[in-house]
Amino acid sequence: SLSDAVPYIITFLTLIQTNSANPIDNGLVDSELIHECVTHKAVEVILLLDASGSIGDDTFKKQLSFAMHLASRLNVSEEGSHMALIQYAETPKLEFSLGQFNHPTQLEWAIQRIEYQSGATNTGQALRLTLEKGLQGARPGIPKVAIVITDGQSQDDVSEPSQLLRDADVMVYAIGVTNLVNVHQLHQMTGNPVRVFTVETFEQLDRALADSLTWSMCKTEFRPGTPEIICGPDRIGVKASTKQPFEGNVFVMDHYHNEECRAGPEKFPDSRSIGLTVPFSACNVHRYRSLNPKGIFVEVSIVFMFHSLFMTKTDQTVKVQCFYMEADKHVTVPLSVSMITTVFREQIYQMPQCAYTLRKGAPDGPIVRFATLGESVYHRWECIEVEGADKDTFGMLVHSCYVDNGYGDRVDILDSNGCGLDAVLLSTPDYDTSLRLATKPYHVFKYADRPVLQFQCQITLCLKYDGGCEGITPPQNCKKLPGEDGNHHHHHHDHSERRRKLVRRLADGVGTIDVFTDSVTVLEQEPACQQPLPYPITNTNIWIMATITLINIFVFIVTVWFTFRKRRCKPS
């Protein structure tokens, strides 16, 4: 399932990122620029200090010194930036909250009195505490930043709580100390390698690092500098920041009118930090399976519309693509020893190529892109064996189909078992004996005032060997719909166990492919053609017309010549 997958992110924006952490480079840090930034801009900072057993009391005090350096750099004050601090080991502890100490002297006293905790390293719990309590007291409209310091590897999950923080518009930075740090976990926390810093020793937690960190945050005004892609276990999206307060809308392309697929200024706590996430099951998010590497691609196009009503040339579109690689699952079972030699055999099957098309006039007719209202058109689902037509490895079940008009108006037409829901829209498909081809005619319909339709379905594949497709396809126990002719599959065998297996398989998304038709433009009636000519256009008629034209031209030339000659010969 996607929750077990590792997300790999691709964006079509020009975004250069490195896979390694950022070493500290102080050469270009200008103290005057930093001072100018923090003097005029405020931020809510939550600092998370590692208090695990590997740290020790002396090293922990170096983290407290770094906290004071950072507080002085950020100009913590009543009207300026605010700071909260959490120390974490086995159990995290909120030492003081945002806005509790805003005078430099008070803040320094609050930091110095913190006592080292010691214990296991549960960074994930500290991130959750940041979300639950650390943000209390945050001022609306002020950007929020969490800074995590760690010297090793967390013993709990950091990916999910980090994503929840980013969803709450908190920009996460991570500082890894020593060569024992797990850089992959640092990347999971920040969601962006640009916000990962590494130093070799705790002695390097000094003013220079505080300057570098402050400048990194300050140059983008404590917001994401470039659009950042969100690849969640069940949703996809993008976040960005703007130079001026945002007054427009962020929406999925062609789904502006669907509220679930659109976000406006009222949904952004910080009017300069904007973005949108949508679930896989909505807004026509596209999903398709990859065999090498093994996993699922999920993609969507998101539009940043800066005007509240109209599209302008300043608007931008970001095409977001996430890849979820299937994780290797290891199963532990009791092992019984036998003296008999066991021979292992392995068979690898190449997945078939599946397509969904609309055909004109017949199941194998031309693909339809334009149709008239009420015209008879065939749905055609087909999976072709890649290893050759003589192979008979797979069967398929078409299910979970719906029709979309491109504006978020969606109507289900086949249920999760592959049965039709409305005979006027589409009845249960007819399968051929190979179980890799299904067709069904329907009469073209359309939404009111919406001329474009697109159909989407899911195809679940099954292996035919050892009865692997029995009880899965063709659809079982489909109800007869009003208006049907009754020529559909209505098997009444008890395949409840296989049905439960199918339901589990659908839930995991394994062996299931999303397929789409081309968009179809529906016309109220066929365009009126010009009246036919009173005579047929043939080669003979063309030659006759050409000959008459040449004769007329010749007569005209001769007439003009005689007229001109007659005038010249006339006596003066």
Coordinates of C-alpha atoms in Angstrom, one line a residue, residues 11 69 92 106 152 177 191 225 280 301 327 373 427-428 465 479 500 516:
T11 CA 8.3 18.5 -10.1
H69 CA 22.9 32.7 20.1
P92 CA 9.6 15.3 25.2
Q106 CA 14.1 36.7 30.8
G152 CA 21.9 10.2 16.0
V177 CA 25.7 16.7 14.7
G191 CA 10.9 17.6 3.4
G225 CA 11.7 29.8 -1.1
F280 CA -5.9 10.6 -4.5
S301 CA -1.5 19.9 -12.2
A327 CA 8.5 -1.6 -0.1
L373 CA -26.4 13.4 -27.9
S427 CA -25.0 -1.4 -17.5
T428 CA -22.7 -4.2 -16.3
Y465 CA -3.8 -20.4 -12.8
K479 CA -28.7 -6.7 -9.6
R500 CA -13.0 -11.0 0.5
F516 CA -9.0 6.7 -18.6

